[in-house]
Coordinates of C-alpha atoms in Angstrom, one line a residue:
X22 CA -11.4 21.5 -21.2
X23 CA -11.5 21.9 -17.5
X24 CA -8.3 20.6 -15.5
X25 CA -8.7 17.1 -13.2
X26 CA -7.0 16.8 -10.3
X27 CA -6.8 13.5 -8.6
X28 CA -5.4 13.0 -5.1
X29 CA -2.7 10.8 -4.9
X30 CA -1.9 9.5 -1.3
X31 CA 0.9 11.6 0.6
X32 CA 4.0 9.4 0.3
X33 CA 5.4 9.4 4.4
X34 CA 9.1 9.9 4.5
X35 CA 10.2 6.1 3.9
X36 CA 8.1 6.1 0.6
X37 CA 9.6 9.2 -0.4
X38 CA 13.2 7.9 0.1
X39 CA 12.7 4.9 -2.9
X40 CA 11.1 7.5 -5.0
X41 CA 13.6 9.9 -4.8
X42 CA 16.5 7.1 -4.9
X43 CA 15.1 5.2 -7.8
X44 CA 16.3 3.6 -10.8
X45 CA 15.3 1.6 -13.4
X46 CA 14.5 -1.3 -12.1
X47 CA 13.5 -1.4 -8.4
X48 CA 13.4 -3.8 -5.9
X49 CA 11.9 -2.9 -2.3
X50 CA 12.5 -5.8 1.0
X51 CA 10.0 -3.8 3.4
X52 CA 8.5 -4.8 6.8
X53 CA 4.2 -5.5 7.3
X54 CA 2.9 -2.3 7.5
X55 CA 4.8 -0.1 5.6
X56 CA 1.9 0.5 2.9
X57 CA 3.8 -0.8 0.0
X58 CA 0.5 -1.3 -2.0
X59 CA -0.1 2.4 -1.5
X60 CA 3.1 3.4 -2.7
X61 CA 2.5 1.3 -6.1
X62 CA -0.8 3.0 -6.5
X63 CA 1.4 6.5 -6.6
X64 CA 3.8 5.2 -8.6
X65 CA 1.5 4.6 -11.5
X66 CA 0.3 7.6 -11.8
X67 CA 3.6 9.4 -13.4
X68 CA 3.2 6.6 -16.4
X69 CA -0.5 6.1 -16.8
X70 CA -1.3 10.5 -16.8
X71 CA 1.3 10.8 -19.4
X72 CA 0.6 8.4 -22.1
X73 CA 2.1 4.5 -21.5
X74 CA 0.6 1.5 -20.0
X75 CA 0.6 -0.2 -17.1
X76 CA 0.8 -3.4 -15.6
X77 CA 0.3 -5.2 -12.3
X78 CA 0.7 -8.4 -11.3
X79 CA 0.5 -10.2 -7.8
X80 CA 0.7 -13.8 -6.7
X81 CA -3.9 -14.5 -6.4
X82 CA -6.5 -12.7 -7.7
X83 CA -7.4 -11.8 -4.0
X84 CA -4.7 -9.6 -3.6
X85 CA -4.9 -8.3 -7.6
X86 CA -8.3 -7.6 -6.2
X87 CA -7.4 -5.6 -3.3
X88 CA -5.0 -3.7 -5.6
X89 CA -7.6 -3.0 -8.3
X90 CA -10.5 -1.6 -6.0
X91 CA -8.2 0.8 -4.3
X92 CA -6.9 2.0 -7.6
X93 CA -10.4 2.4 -8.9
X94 CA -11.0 4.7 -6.1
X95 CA -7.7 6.6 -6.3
X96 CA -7.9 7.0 -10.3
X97 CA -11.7 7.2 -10.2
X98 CA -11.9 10.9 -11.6
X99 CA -10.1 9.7 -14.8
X100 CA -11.2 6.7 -15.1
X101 CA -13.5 6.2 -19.1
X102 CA -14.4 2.0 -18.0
X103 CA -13.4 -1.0 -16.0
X104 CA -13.3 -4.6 -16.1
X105 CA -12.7 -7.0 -13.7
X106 CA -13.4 -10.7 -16.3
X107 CA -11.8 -12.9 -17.6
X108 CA -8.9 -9.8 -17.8
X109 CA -8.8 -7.4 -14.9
X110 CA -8.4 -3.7 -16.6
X111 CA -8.9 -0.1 -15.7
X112 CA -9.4 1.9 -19.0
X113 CA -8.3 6.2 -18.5
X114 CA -9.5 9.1 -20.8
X115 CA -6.0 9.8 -21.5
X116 CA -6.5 6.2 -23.6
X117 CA -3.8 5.0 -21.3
X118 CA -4.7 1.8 -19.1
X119 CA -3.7 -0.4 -16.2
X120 CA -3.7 -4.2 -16.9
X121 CA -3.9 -7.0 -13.9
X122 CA -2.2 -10.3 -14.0
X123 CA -1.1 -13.4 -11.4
X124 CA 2.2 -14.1 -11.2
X125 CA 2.1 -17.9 -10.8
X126 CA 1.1 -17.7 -14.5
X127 CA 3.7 -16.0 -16.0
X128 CA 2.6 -17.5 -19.3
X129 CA -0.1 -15.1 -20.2
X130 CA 1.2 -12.3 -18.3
X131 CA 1.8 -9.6 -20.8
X132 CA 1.5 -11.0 -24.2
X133 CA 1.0 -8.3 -27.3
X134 CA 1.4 -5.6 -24.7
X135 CA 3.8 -3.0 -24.2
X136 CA 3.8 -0.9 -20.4
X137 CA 5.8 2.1 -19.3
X138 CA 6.1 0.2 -16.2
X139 CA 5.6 -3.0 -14.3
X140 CA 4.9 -3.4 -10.5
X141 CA 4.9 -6.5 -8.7
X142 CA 3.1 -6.7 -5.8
X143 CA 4.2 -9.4 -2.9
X144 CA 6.8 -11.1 -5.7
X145 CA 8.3 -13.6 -2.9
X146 CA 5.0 -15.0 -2.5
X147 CA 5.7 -15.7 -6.0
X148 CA 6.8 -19.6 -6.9
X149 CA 7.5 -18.7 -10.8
X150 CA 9.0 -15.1 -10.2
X151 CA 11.9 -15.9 -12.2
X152 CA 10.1 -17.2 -15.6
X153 CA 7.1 -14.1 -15.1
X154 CA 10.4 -11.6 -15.5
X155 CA 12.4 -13.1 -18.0
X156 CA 9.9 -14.4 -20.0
X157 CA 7.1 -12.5 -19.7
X158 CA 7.3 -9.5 -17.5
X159 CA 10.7 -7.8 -18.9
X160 CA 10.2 -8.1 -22.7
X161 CA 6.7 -5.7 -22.1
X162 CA 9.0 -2.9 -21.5
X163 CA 10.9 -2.8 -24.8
X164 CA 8.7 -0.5 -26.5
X165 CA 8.9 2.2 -24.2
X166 CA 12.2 1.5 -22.3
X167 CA 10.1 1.0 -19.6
X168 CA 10.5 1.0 -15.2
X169 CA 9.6 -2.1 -13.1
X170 CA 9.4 -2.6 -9.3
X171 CA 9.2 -5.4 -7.1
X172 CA 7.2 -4.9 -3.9
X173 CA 7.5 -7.5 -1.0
X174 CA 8.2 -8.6 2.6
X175 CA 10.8 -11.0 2.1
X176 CA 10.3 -15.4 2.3
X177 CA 13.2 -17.0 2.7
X178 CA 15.9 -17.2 0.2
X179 CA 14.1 -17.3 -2.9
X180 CA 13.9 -15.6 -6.7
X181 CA 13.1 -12.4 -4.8
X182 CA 16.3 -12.3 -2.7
X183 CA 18.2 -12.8 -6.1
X184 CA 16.7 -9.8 -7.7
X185 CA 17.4 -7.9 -4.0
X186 CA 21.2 -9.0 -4.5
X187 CA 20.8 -7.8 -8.6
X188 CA 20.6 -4.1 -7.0
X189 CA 23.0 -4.2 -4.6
X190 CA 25.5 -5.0 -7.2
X191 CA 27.5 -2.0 -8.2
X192 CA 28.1 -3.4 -11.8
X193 CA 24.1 -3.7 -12.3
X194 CA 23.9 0.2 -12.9
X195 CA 20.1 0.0 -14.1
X196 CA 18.8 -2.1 -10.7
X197 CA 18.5 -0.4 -7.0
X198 CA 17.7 -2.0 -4.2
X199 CA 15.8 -0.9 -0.9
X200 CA 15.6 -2.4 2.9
X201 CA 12.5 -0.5 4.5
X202 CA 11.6 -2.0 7.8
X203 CA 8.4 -1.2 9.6
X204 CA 9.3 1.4 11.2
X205 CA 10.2 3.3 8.4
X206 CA 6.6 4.2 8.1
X207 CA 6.3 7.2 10.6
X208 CA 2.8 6.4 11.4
X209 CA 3.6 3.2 12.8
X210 CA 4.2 3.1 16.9
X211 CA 7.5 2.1 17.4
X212 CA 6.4 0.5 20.8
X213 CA 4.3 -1.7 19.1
X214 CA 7.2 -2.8 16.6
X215 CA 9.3 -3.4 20.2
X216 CA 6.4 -5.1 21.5
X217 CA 5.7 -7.4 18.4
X218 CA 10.1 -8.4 19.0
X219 CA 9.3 -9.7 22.6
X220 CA 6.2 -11.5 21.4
X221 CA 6.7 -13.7 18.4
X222 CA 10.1 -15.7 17.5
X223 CA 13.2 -13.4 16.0
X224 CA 13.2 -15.4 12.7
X225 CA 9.2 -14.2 12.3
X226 CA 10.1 -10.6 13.5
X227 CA 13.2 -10.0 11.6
X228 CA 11.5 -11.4 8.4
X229 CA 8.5 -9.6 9.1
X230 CA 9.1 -6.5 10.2
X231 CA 12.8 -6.0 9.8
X232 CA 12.5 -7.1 5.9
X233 CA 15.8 -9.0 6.3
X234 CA 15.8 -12.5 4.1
X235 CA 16.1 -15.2 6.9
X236 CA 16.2 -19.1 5.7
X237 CA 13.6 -21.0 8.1
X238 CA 14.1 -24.0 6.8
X239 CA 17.9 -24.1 8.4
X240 CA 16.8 -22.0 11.6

């Protein structure tokens, strides 16, 4: 049987940081821009090449969407079939796959399924972030002791922020937690991050591309 090779996007240097600095359970506060949808797609592709599910979950279908297309073109070489109805799934040849959920149903995420890991994609545009983890989301990894990470520019002080705190406790020893601002992709113009400070309002900025939780309610 002839060898595949796929070609995975080229982490930059801020993607490579959380990947070499990982644990367990991950959660990532990063800035627009810093092509945190790209670094899921990569991530995957230790779990789903050597034998265990996947999941996915974001808070619409139009972002599940965006997710899906670019991982049918990334895995497209290994890919046996794909579905997008009623169930978004991407079916491999190693008889692995990649399921899609929403997070504002955390009902049906999951159910009778067991995943090597879990990403989720923009989870503080999540309202029910808290029950899709506990009561959906976490039980999926039992079987195979499995990895999760939560993606997101941060929104205010929600569910998201708590999990963010979870990893920066020293007692949590399975949970790391990452700050990446915009900037920490190389291939953004800094001048344009120094630009975007002078043109729109410092809680916008600083929640936007500085990744730091900012309450605007009490701003």
């Amino acid at each position: 049987m002839n060898d595949i090779k796929l070609k995975l996007p080229r982490p930059h240097a801020g993607q490579l940081h959380l990947l070499n600095n990982a644990q367990r359970f991950n959660v990532v506060a990063c800035g627009r821009r810093f092509r945190k949808t790209t670094l899921g797609g990569n991530i995957l592709a230790h779990y789903i090449l050597s034998g265990k599910h996947a999941g996915w979950a974001a808070p619409t279908y139009r972002l599940l969407e965006e997710a899906y297309n670019d991982h049918m073109r990334i895995y497209k070489p290994v890919i046996a079939s794909a579905t997008k109805s009623p169930s978004p799934r991407i079916e491999l040849i190693t008889g692995t796959h990649i399921d899609y959920w929403t997070l504002n149903d955390p009902a049906i995420i999951g159910r009778g399924r067991k995943y090597g890991v879990f990403i989720s994609d923009e989870a503080a545009m999540a309202r029910y972030l808290e029950e899709a983890w506990n009561e959906a989301i976490r039980p999926t990894l039992t079987d195979y002791k499995g990895d999760a990470w939560f993606l997101s520019t941060p929104k205010g002080h929600n569910y998201f922020k708590t999990l963010f705190e979870k990893g920066l406790d020293e007692t949590e020893t399975e949970w790391a937690s990452f700050q990446m601002p915009t900037t920490a992709n190389p291939y953004i113009d800094p001048s344009e991050v120094e630009a975007a400070s002078r043109g729109i309002p410092s809680i916008a900025f600083r929640q936007e591309y500085l990744a730091e939780f900012v309450d605007a309610s009490g701003a």
